[in-house]
């Protein structure tokens, strides 16, 4: 058994774990990060694309926002297409803020580079990580690497290990409440090196299903179409993908749509999920380990950041001022913001997707809601202030 000692043991080297590690390092708090896979696998996962202002500010505070400001695309609005209409939500006018289009992969890359430059320890390919004894004041994390058993003694454990990780699952059933809604469809996404159809994102409601036109740069597009839950990647040739995307976009968008070969194609299931509470003694659940949202509201990554913001503030107080007020308030504070983002993501998903029971009446109701949305200053303000991100 190889033994290690640190102040905070972080399970998971996704954006939550890496950002927490980076903020702690800047404050002089030692942390070891573990992940069950390697860097390339993590960087190969294509996920979020839109950063809220609070996320950008937190990345700036962590000292990893230089490339984001050089290469990211600030957006002051997005569009919703429905009933062959293309209508714009002016987030700058109605919420006074922008969002930044910069892929999660790049955020993760920047955080990994900063951690390496600081010489901080991340253990990749760490198998069987388990948070242990976190109901005592001597918690530890066990894992194996290359057949050798390891133990990390620590003061606190941050469970940043995503929806399928061991942290939440280690909590005894009677001590945790779980709320879930699984959606009866998925998102099929592609990346293609073609110019985006528009300078801003387009979310599309259509009788055949939802579509989303996003981007990673002015020469790289990210597109999604709603697909059946049992669809497989091999069911979707590029030709079929482009055909379905074009059918779901308004005519005026087709004039600027550039098709091309995809170099990444993946299907993501959609669910809303929240675990309560988010703290168990010395174990804190962070990001997707505690909650999942359908990506329709572009909230998943941004919620992971607000959790990190609250937990980091609490740890800073503990080590800097000897106060546990922030740690004691973590779960309630994080969940208050989580549930409002879960609601918004559920609302956007319900309004824009084709459900098995939508039928003709349901389609008209969705179109009426969208028609009202664009006729009301109050409704525009509501969607804009939720999309740019509620305050931390
Ligand atoms: P992550 O899941 O990113 O990171 C968890 C890490 O823990 C992983 O690296 C994993 O390898 C590691 N881990 C798991 N088990 C472990 C173990 N036993 N031991 C050690 N490590 C372990 N959000 C958006 O806003 N927009 C989107 O378009 C979008 N698309 C998504 C598509 C998919 C397929 C998925 C799954 C999520 C998507 N999300 C999207 C949400 C996503 O961006 C998450 O919110 C974000 O990755 C959350 O970051 P983390 O909490 O760090 O979790
Ligand atoms: C993306 O660019 O991947 C993206 C953007 C906005 C969303 C979801 C995904 O709501």
Coordinates of C-alpha atoms and ligand atoms in Angstrom, one line a residue:
X1 CA 0.0 0.0 0.0
X2 CA 1.4 3.4 -1.1
X3 CA 0.3 6.2 1.2
X4 CA -0.2 9.9 0.2
X5 CA -1.3 12.9 2.2
X6 CA -3.1 16.0 0.9
X7 CA -5.6 18.6 2.2
X8 CA -8.3 18.0 -0.5
X9 CA -8.6 14.7 -2.5
X10 CA -10.5 15.3 -5.7
X11 CA -12.1 12.3 -7.6
X12 CA -12.5 13.3 -11.2
X13 CA -10.4 15.3 -13.6
X14 CA -13.3 16.9 -15.6
X15 CA -14.0 20.6 -15.5
X16 CA -15.3 20.5 -11.9
X17 CA -12.3 18.6 -10.5
X18 CA -9.7 20.5 -12.5
X19 CA -11.2 24.0 -11.7
X20 CA -11.5 23.2 -8.0
X21 CA -7.9 22.0 -8.0
X22 CA -6.7 25.1 -9.8
X23 CA -8.5 27.5 -7.5
X24 CA -7.2 25.6 -4.4
X25 CA -3.6 25.7 -5.8
X26 CA -3.7 29.4 -6.3
X27 CA -4.7 29.8 -2.7
X28 CA -2.0 27.5 -1.5
X29 CA -4.3 24.6 -0.6
X30 CA -2.9 21.2 -1.6
X31 CA -5.0 18.8 -3.7
X32 CA -4.5 15.5 -5.5
X33 CA -6.8 14.7 -8.5
X34 CA -7.6 11.2 -9.6
X35 CA -9.3 10.0 -12.8
X36 CA -10.1 6.5 -14.0
X37 CA -9.1 7.4 -17.6
X38 CA -6.3 9.3 -19.2
X39 CA -6.0 12.9 -20.4
X40 CA -6.6 12.0 -24.1
X41 CA -9.9 10.2 -23.3
X42 CA -11.1 13.2 -21.3
X43 CA -10.2 15.6 -24.0
X44 CA -11.9 13.3 -26.6
X45 CA -15.3 13.8 -25.1
X46 CA -17.2 16.5 -26.9
X47 CA -19.6 18.3 -24.6
X48 CA -20.6 21.8 -23.7
X49 CA -20.2 24.8 -25.8
X50 CA -21.6 27.9 -24.0
X51 CA -20.1 29.6 -21.0
X52 CA -22.1 31.9 -18.7
X53 CA -20.5 35.2 -17.5
X54 CA -20.1 33.7 -14.0
X55 CA -18.1 30.8 -15.5
X56 CA -15.8 33.1 -17.5
X57 CA -15.3 35.2 -14.3
X58 CA -14.4 32.1 -12.3
X59 CA -11.9 30.9 -15.0
X60 CA -10.4 34.4 -14.9
X61 CA -10.0 34.1 -11.1
X62 CA -8.4 30.7 -11.7
X63 CA -5.9 32.3 -14.1
X64 CA -6.9 30.2 -17.1
X65 CA -8.9 32.6 -19.3
X66 CA -6.3 34.0 -21.6
X67 CA -6.9 31.7 -24.5
X68 CA -10.6 31.8 -23.9
X69 CA -10.5 35.6 -24.4
X70 CA -8.3 35.1 -27.5
X71 CA -10.3 32.4 -29.2
X72 CA -13.7 32.4 -27.6
X73 CA -16.7 34.0 -29.4
X74 CA -18.7 36.5 -27.3
X75 CA -22.4 36.2 -28.2
X76 CA -25.1 38.8 -27.3
X77 CA -28.1 36.8 -28.5
X78 CA -29.3 33.5 -29.9
X79 CA -32.3 32.5 -32.1
X80 CA -35.2 30.1 -31.9
X81 CA -36.7 28.7 -35.1
X82 CA -40.3 27.5 -35.2
X83 CA -43.2 27.4 -37.7
X84 CA -40.7 28.4 -40.4
X85 CA -39.9 31.6 -38.4
X86 CA -36.5 32.6 -37.1
X87 CA -36.7 34.9 -34.0
X88 CA -33.9 36.3 -32.0
X89 CA -33.5 36.5 -28.2
X90 CA -31.4 39.6 -27.5
X91 CA -29.7 38.6 -24.3
X92 CA -27.7 41.8 -24.1
X93 CA -30.8 44.0 -24.3
X94 CA -33.0 41.9 -21.9
X95 CA -30.3 40.6 -19.5
X96 CA -27.5 43.1 -20.0
X97 CA -25.0 40.2 -20.4
X98 CA -23.3 38.1 -23.1
X99 CA -22.4 34.4 -23.1
X100 CA -19.0 33.0 -24.4
X101 CA -19.0 30.3 -27.0
X102 CA -15.9 28.2 -26.1
X103 CA -15.9 24.4 -26.0
X104 CA -15.7 22.5 -22.7
X105 CA -12.9 20.5 -24.3
X106 CA -10.8 23.8 -24.5
X107 CA -11.7 24.7 -21.0
X108 CA -10.5 21.3 -19.8
X109 CA -7.3 21.6 -21.9
X110 CA -6.5 25.0 -20.4
X111 CA -7.1 23.7 -16.9
X112 CA -4.9 20.6 -17.5
X113 CA -2.1 22.8 -18.9
X114 CA -2.3 25.1 -15.8
X115 CA -2.2 22.1 -13.4
X116 CA 0.8 20.6 -15.2
X117 CA 2.6 24.0 -15.2
X118 CA 2.1 24.2 -11.4
X119 CA 3.5 20.7 -11.0
X120 CA 0.3 19.6 -9.1
X121 CA -0.4 15.9 -8.9
X122 CA -3.1 14.3 -11.1
X123 CA -3.2 10.5 -11.2
X124 CA -4.7 9.3 -14.4
X125 CA -5.8 5.6 -15.0
X126 CA -6.6 5.4 -11.3
X127 CA -8.8 2.3 -10.9
X128 CA -11.5 1.6 -8.2
X129 CA -11.3 5.0 -6.5
X130 CA -13.5 5.1 -3.4
X131 CA -14.2 7.8 -0.9
X132 CA -13.9 6.4 2.6
X133 CA -14.5 7.3 6.3
X134 CA -15.9 10.7 5.2
X135 CA -18.2 10.6 8.2
X136 CA -15.1 10.9 10.4
X137 CA -12.5 13.7 10.6
X138 CA -9.9 11.4 9.0
X139 CA -11.4 10.6 5.5
X140 CA -9.3 9.0 2.8
X141 CA -9.5 7.8 -0.8
X142 CA -8.4 4.4 -1.9
X143 CA -7.5 3.5 -5.5
X144 CA -5.3 1.2 -7.4
X145 CA -2.8 2.0 -10.2
X146 CA -0.8 -0.5 -12.2
X147 CA -1.8 -3.2 -9.6
X148 CA -0.5 -1.2 -6.7
X149 CA -3.0 -0.2 -3.9
X150 CA -2.9 3.5 -2.9
X151 CA -4.4 5.5 0.0
X152 CA -4.7 9.3 0.1
X153 CA -5.3 10.6 3.6
X154 CA -6.9 14.0 3.5
X155 CA -9.1 16.6 5.3
X156 CA -11.9 16.7 2.6
X157 CA -13.0 14.7 -0.4
X158 CA -14.5 16.5 -3.5
X159 CA -16.6 14.0 -5.5
X160 CA -16.2 15.5 -9.0
X161 CA -16.6 12.1 -10.7
X162 CA -19.7 12.8 -12.8
X163 CA -23.0 11.0 -13.0
X164 CA -21.5 7.5 -13.1
X165 CA -18.7 8.0 -10.6
X166 CA -18.4 6.3 -7.2
X167 CA -18.9 9.3 -4.9
X168 CA -22.6 9.7 -4.9
X169 CA -23.0 5.9 -5.2
X170 CA -21.0 5.5 -2.0
X171 CA -23.6 7.3 0.1
X172 CA -26.0 5.0 1.9
X173 CA -29.5 4.9 0.4
X174 CA -31.3 6.3 3.5
X175 CA -29.0 9.4 3.5
X176 CA -29.6 10.7 0.0
X177 CA -32.7 11.7 -2.0
X178 CA -32.7 11.5 -5.8
X179 CA -35.1 13.3 -8.2
X180 CA -35.0 12.3 -11.8
X181 CA -36.8 12.7 -15.1
X182 CA -35.5 10.7 -18.1
X183 CA -36.5 12.1 -21.5
X184 CA -37.8 9.8 -24.2
X185 CA -35.2 10.9 -26.8
X186 CA -31.5 11.7 -27.2
X187 CA -29.3 14.2 -29.0
X188 CA -27.2 13.1 -32.0
X189 CA -24.3 15.6 -32.3
X190 CA -21.7 16.1 -35.0
X191 CA -18.6 18.2 -35.4
X192 CA -17.7 19.3 -39.0
X193 CA -15.1 21.7 -40.3
X194 CA -17.6 23.9 -42.1
X195 CA -18.6 27.5 -41.3
X196 CA -21.6 27.8 -39.0
X197 CA -25.0 28.4 -40.5
X198 CA -25.3 31.6 -38.5
X199 CA -23.2 33.9 -36.3
X200 CA -25.4 32.9 -33.3
X201 CA -26.9 29.7 -32.0
X202 CA -30.2 28.5 -33.4
X203 CA -32.5 26.3 -31.3
X204 CA -35.2 24.7 -33.5
X205 CA -38.7 23.4 -32.7
X206 CA -40.1 21.3 -35.5
X207 CA -42.8 18.6 -35.8
X208 CA -40.1 16.1 -36.8
X209 CA -38.0 17.0 -33.7
X210 CA -35.5 19.4 -32.1
X211 CA -32.3 20.7 -33.8
X212 CA -29.5 22.9 -32.6
X213 CA -27.0 24.8 -34.6
X214 CA -23.9 25.7 -32.6
X215 CA -20.2 26.1 -33.2
X216 CA -16.7 25.9 -31.9
X217 CA -15.2 28.6 -34.1
X218 CA -16.0 30.5 -37.3
X219 CA -14.8 27.5 -39.3
X220 CA -16.0 24.6 -37.1
X221 CA -19.7 23.8 -36.6
X222 CA -21.4 21.8 -33.9
X223 CA -24.9 20.5 -34.9
X224 CA -27.5 18.4 -33.0
X225 CA -30.7 16.7 -34.0
X226 CA -33.2 15.0 -31.6
X227 CA -33.1 11.3 -32.2
X228 CA -34.8 8.1 -30.8
X229 CA -33.4 6.7 -27.6
X230 CA -32.5 3.4 -29.3
X231 CA -30.8 5.0 -32.3
X232 CA -27.2 4.0 -32.9
X233 CA -24.4 6.1 -34.5
X234 CA -24.4 3.6 -37.4
X235 CA -28.1 4.5 -38.1
X236 CA -27.0 8.0 -39.0
X237 CA -24.9 8.6 -42.1
X238 CA -23.8 12.1 -42.7
X239 CA -26.3 12.3 -45.6
X240 CA -29.2 11.4 -43.3
X241 CA -28.0 13.8 -40.6
X242 CA -27.8 16.8 -43.0
X243 CA -31.2 15.9 -44.5
X244 CA -32.9 15.8 -41.1
X245 CA -31.2 19.0 -40.0
X246 CA -32.3 20.9 -43.1
X247 CA -35.9 19.7 -42.7
X248 CA -36.0 21.1 -39.2
X249 CA -34.5 24.6 -40.0
X250 CA -36.5 27.5 -41.5
X251 CA -36.0 28.2 -45.2
X252 CA -34.1 31.4 -44.6
X253 CA -31.4 29.4 -42.7
X254 CA -30.8 26.9 -45.6
X255 CA -29.3 29.6 -47.8
X256 CA -26.3 29.8 -45.4
X257 CA -26.0 26.2 -44.4
X258 CA -22.7 24.5 -45.5
X259 CA -22.7 20.7 -45.4
X260 CA -19.6 18.7 -45.0
X261 CA -18.1 15.5 -43.6
X262 CA -18.4 15.0 -39.8
X263 CA -15.3 14.1 -37.9
X264 CA -17.1 13.4 -34.6
X265 CA -20.5 11.9 -34.1
X266 CA -22.1 11.0 -30.7
X267 CA -25.4 10.3 -29.1
X268 CA -26.2 11.7 -25.6
X269 CA -29.2 10.6 -23.6
X270 CA -31.1 13.4 -21.8
X271 CA -32.2 13.4 -18.2
X272 CA -32.9 15.9 -15.4
X273 CA -31.4 14.6 -12.1
X274 CA -30.7 16.1 -8.7
X275 CA -29.3 14.4 -5.6
X276 CA -29.9 16.0 -2.2
X277 CA -28.0 16.9 -0.1
X278 CA -24.7 17.6 -1.8
X279 CA -22.6 17.1 1.4
X280 CA -22.0 14.1 3.6
X281 CA -19.6 14.9 6.4
X282 CA -16.2 15.4 4.7
X283 CA -17.4 14.4 1.3
X284 CA -18.8 17.1 -1.1
X285 CA -20.6 16.2 -4.4
X286 CA -19.7 18.6 -7.2
X287 CA -21.1 19.1 -10.7
X288 CA -22.5 16.1 -12.6
X289 CA -21.8 13.9 -9.6
X290 CA -24.8 15.7 -8.0
X291 CA -27.0 16.8 -10.8
X292 CA -27.6 16.4 -14.6
X293 CA -29.6 18.7 -16.9
X294 CA -30.6 18.2 -20.5
X295 CA -28.2 20.3 -22.6
X296 CA -31.0 22.4 -24.1
X297 CA -30.4 25.2 -21.6
X298 CA -26.5 25.0 -21.8
X299 CA -26.4 24.7 -18.1
X300 CA -24.5 21.5 -17.2
X301 CA -20.9 22.8 -17.3
X302 CA -22.0 26.2 -15.9
X303 CA -23.6 24.5 -12.8
X304 CA -20.4 22.5 -12.2
X305 CA -18.6 25.9 -12.1
X306 CA -21.1 27.5 -9.6
X307 CA -20.7 24.4 -7.3
X308 CA -17.0 24.8 -7.5
X309 CA -17.3 28.5 -6.7
X310 CA -19.3 27.7 -3.5
X311 CA -17.1 24.8 -2.4
X312 CA -13.9 26.7 -3.0
X313 CA -15.2 29.7 -1.0
X314 CA -16.0 27.3 1.9
X315 CA -12.6 25.7 1.8
X316 CA -10.9 29.1 1.6
X317 CA -12.7 30.1 4.8
X318 CA -11.9 26.8 6.5
X319 CA -8.1 27.0 5.9
X320 CA -7.8 30.8 5.8
X321 CA -10.0 31.9 8.7
X322 CA -10.8 28.7 10.6
X323 CA -14.5 29.1 9.8
X324 CA -16.7 26.3 8.5
X325 CA -19.7 28.5 7.8
X326 CA -19.1 28.3 4.0
X327 CA -18.7 24.5 4.0
X328 CA -21.8 24.1 6.2
X329 CA -23.8 26.3 3.8
X330 CA -22.5 24.6 0.6
X331 CA -25.2 22.1 -0.1
X332 CA -28.2 24.5 0.4
X333 CA -26.5 27.3 -1.5
X334 CA -25.6 25.1 -4.5
X335 CA -28.9 23.3 -4.6
X336 CA -30.8 26.7 -4.7
X337 CA -29.0 27.6 -7.9
X338 CA -29.1 24.0 -9.3
X339 CA -32.9 23.7 -9.0
X340 CA -33.5 27.0 -10.8
X341 CA -31.2 25.8 -13.7
X342 CA -32.8 22.4 -13.7
X343 CA -36.2 24.1 -14.1
X344 CA -35.0 26.3 -17.0
X345 CA -33.4 23.3 -18.7
X346 CA -36.6 21.3 -18.3
X347 CA -38.7 24.2 -19.6
X348 CA -36.5 24.7 -22.7
X349 CA -36.5 20.9 -23.4
X350 CA -40.3 20.7 -22.9
X351 CA -40.9 23.6 -25.2
X352 CA -38.6 22.6 -28.0
X353 CA -38.7 18.8 -28.4
X354 CA -41.1 16.4 -29.9
X355 CA -42.5 14.0 -27.3
X356 CA -44.3 10.8 -28.0
X357 CA -47.6 12.4 -26.8
X358 CA -47.0 15.8 -28.4
X359 CA -49.2 15.2 -31.4
X360 CA -50.8 18.0 -33.4
X361 CA -52.4 19.7 -30.4
X362 CA -49.1 19.7 -28.5
X363 CA -47.2 21.1 -31.5
X364 CA -49.7 24.0 -31.7
X365 CA -49.3 24.6 -27.9
X366 CA -45.5 24.7 -28.3
X367 CA -45.8 27.1 -31.2
X368 CA -48.2 29.3 -29.3
X369 CA -45.8 29.4 -26.3
X370 CA -43.0 30.5 -28.6
X371 CA -45.2 33.0 -30.4
X372 CA -46.1 34.5 -27.0
X373 CA -42.4 34.5 -25.9
X374 CA -41.5 36.7 -28.8
X375 CA -44.5 39.1 -28.3
X376 CA -43.7 39.8 -24.6
X377 CA -41.0 42.0 -23.1
X378 CA -41.5 40.1 -19.8
X379 CA -41.1 36.7 -21.4
X380 CA -38.0 37.9 -23.3
X381 CA -36.5 39.1 -20.0
X382 CA -37.2 35.8 -18.4
X383 CA -35.6 33.6 -21.0
X384 CA -32.7 36.0 -21.4
X385 CA -31.8 36.2 -17.7
X386 CA -32.0 32.5 -17.3
X387 CA -29.9 31.8 -20.4
X388 CA -27.1 34.1 -19.4
X389 CA -27.0 32.5 -16.0
X390 CA -28.6 33.4 -12.7
X391 CA -26.2 35.1 -10.2
X392 CA -23.8 32.8 -8.2
Ligands
LIG1 P1 -17.5 15.1 -16.0 O1 -18.5 14.0 -16.2 O2 -17.2 16.1 -17.0 O3 -16.2 14.7 -15.3 C1 -16.2 13.6 -14.4 C2 -14.8 12.9 -14.4 O4 -14.8 11.9 -13.4 C3 -14.5 12.2 -15.7 O5 -13.3 12.7 -16.3 C4 -14.5 10.8 -15.4 O6 -13.5 10.0 -16.1 C5 -14.2 10.8 -13.9 N1 -14.6 9.6 -13.2 C6 -15.7 8.9 -13.3 N2 -15.7 7.8 -12.5 C7 -14.5 7.8 -11.9 C8 -13.9 6.9 -11.0 N3 -14.4 5.8 -10.6 N4 -12.6 7.2 -10.5 C9 -12.0 8.4 -11.0 N5 -12.5 9.2 -11.8 C10 -13.8 8.9 -12.3 N6 -23.4 20.5 -20.8 C11 -23.7 21.6 -21.5 O7 -23.8 22.7 -20.9 N7 -23.9 21.6 -22.9 C12 -23.8 20.4 -23.6 O8 -23.9 20.4 -24.8 C13 -23.5 19.2 -22.9 N8 -23.4 18.0 -23.6 C14 -23.1 16.9 -22.9 C15 -23.0 15.6 -23.6 C16 -22.7 14.5 -22.8 C17 -22.6 13.1 -23.5 C18 -22.6 14.5 -21.4 C19 -22.3 13.3 -20.6 C20 -22.7 15.7 -20.8 C21 -22.9 16.9 -21.5 N9 -23.0 18.2 -20.9 C22 -23.3 19.3 -21.5 C23 -22.8 18.3 -19.5 C24 -21.4 18.3 -19.2 O9 -20.8 19.4 -19.9 C25 -21.2 18.3 -17.8 O10 -22.1 19.2 -17.1 C26 -19.8 18.6 -17.4 O11 -18.9 17.7 -18.0 C27 -19.7 18.5 -15.8 O12 -18.4 18.4 -15.5 P2 -18.0 17.5 -14.3 O13 -18.9 17.6 -13.1 O14 -16.5 17.7 -14.1 O15 -18.3 16.0 -14.8
LIG2 C1 -22.8 23.1 -27.9 O1 -22.2 24.0 -28.6 O2 -22.4 22.0 -27.8 C2 -24.1 23.5 -27.2 C3 -24.5 24.8 -27.1 C4 -25.7 25.1 -26.5 C5 -26.4 24.1 -25.9 C6 -26.0 22.8 -25.9 C7 -24.8 22.5 -26.6 O3 -27.6 24.5 -25.2

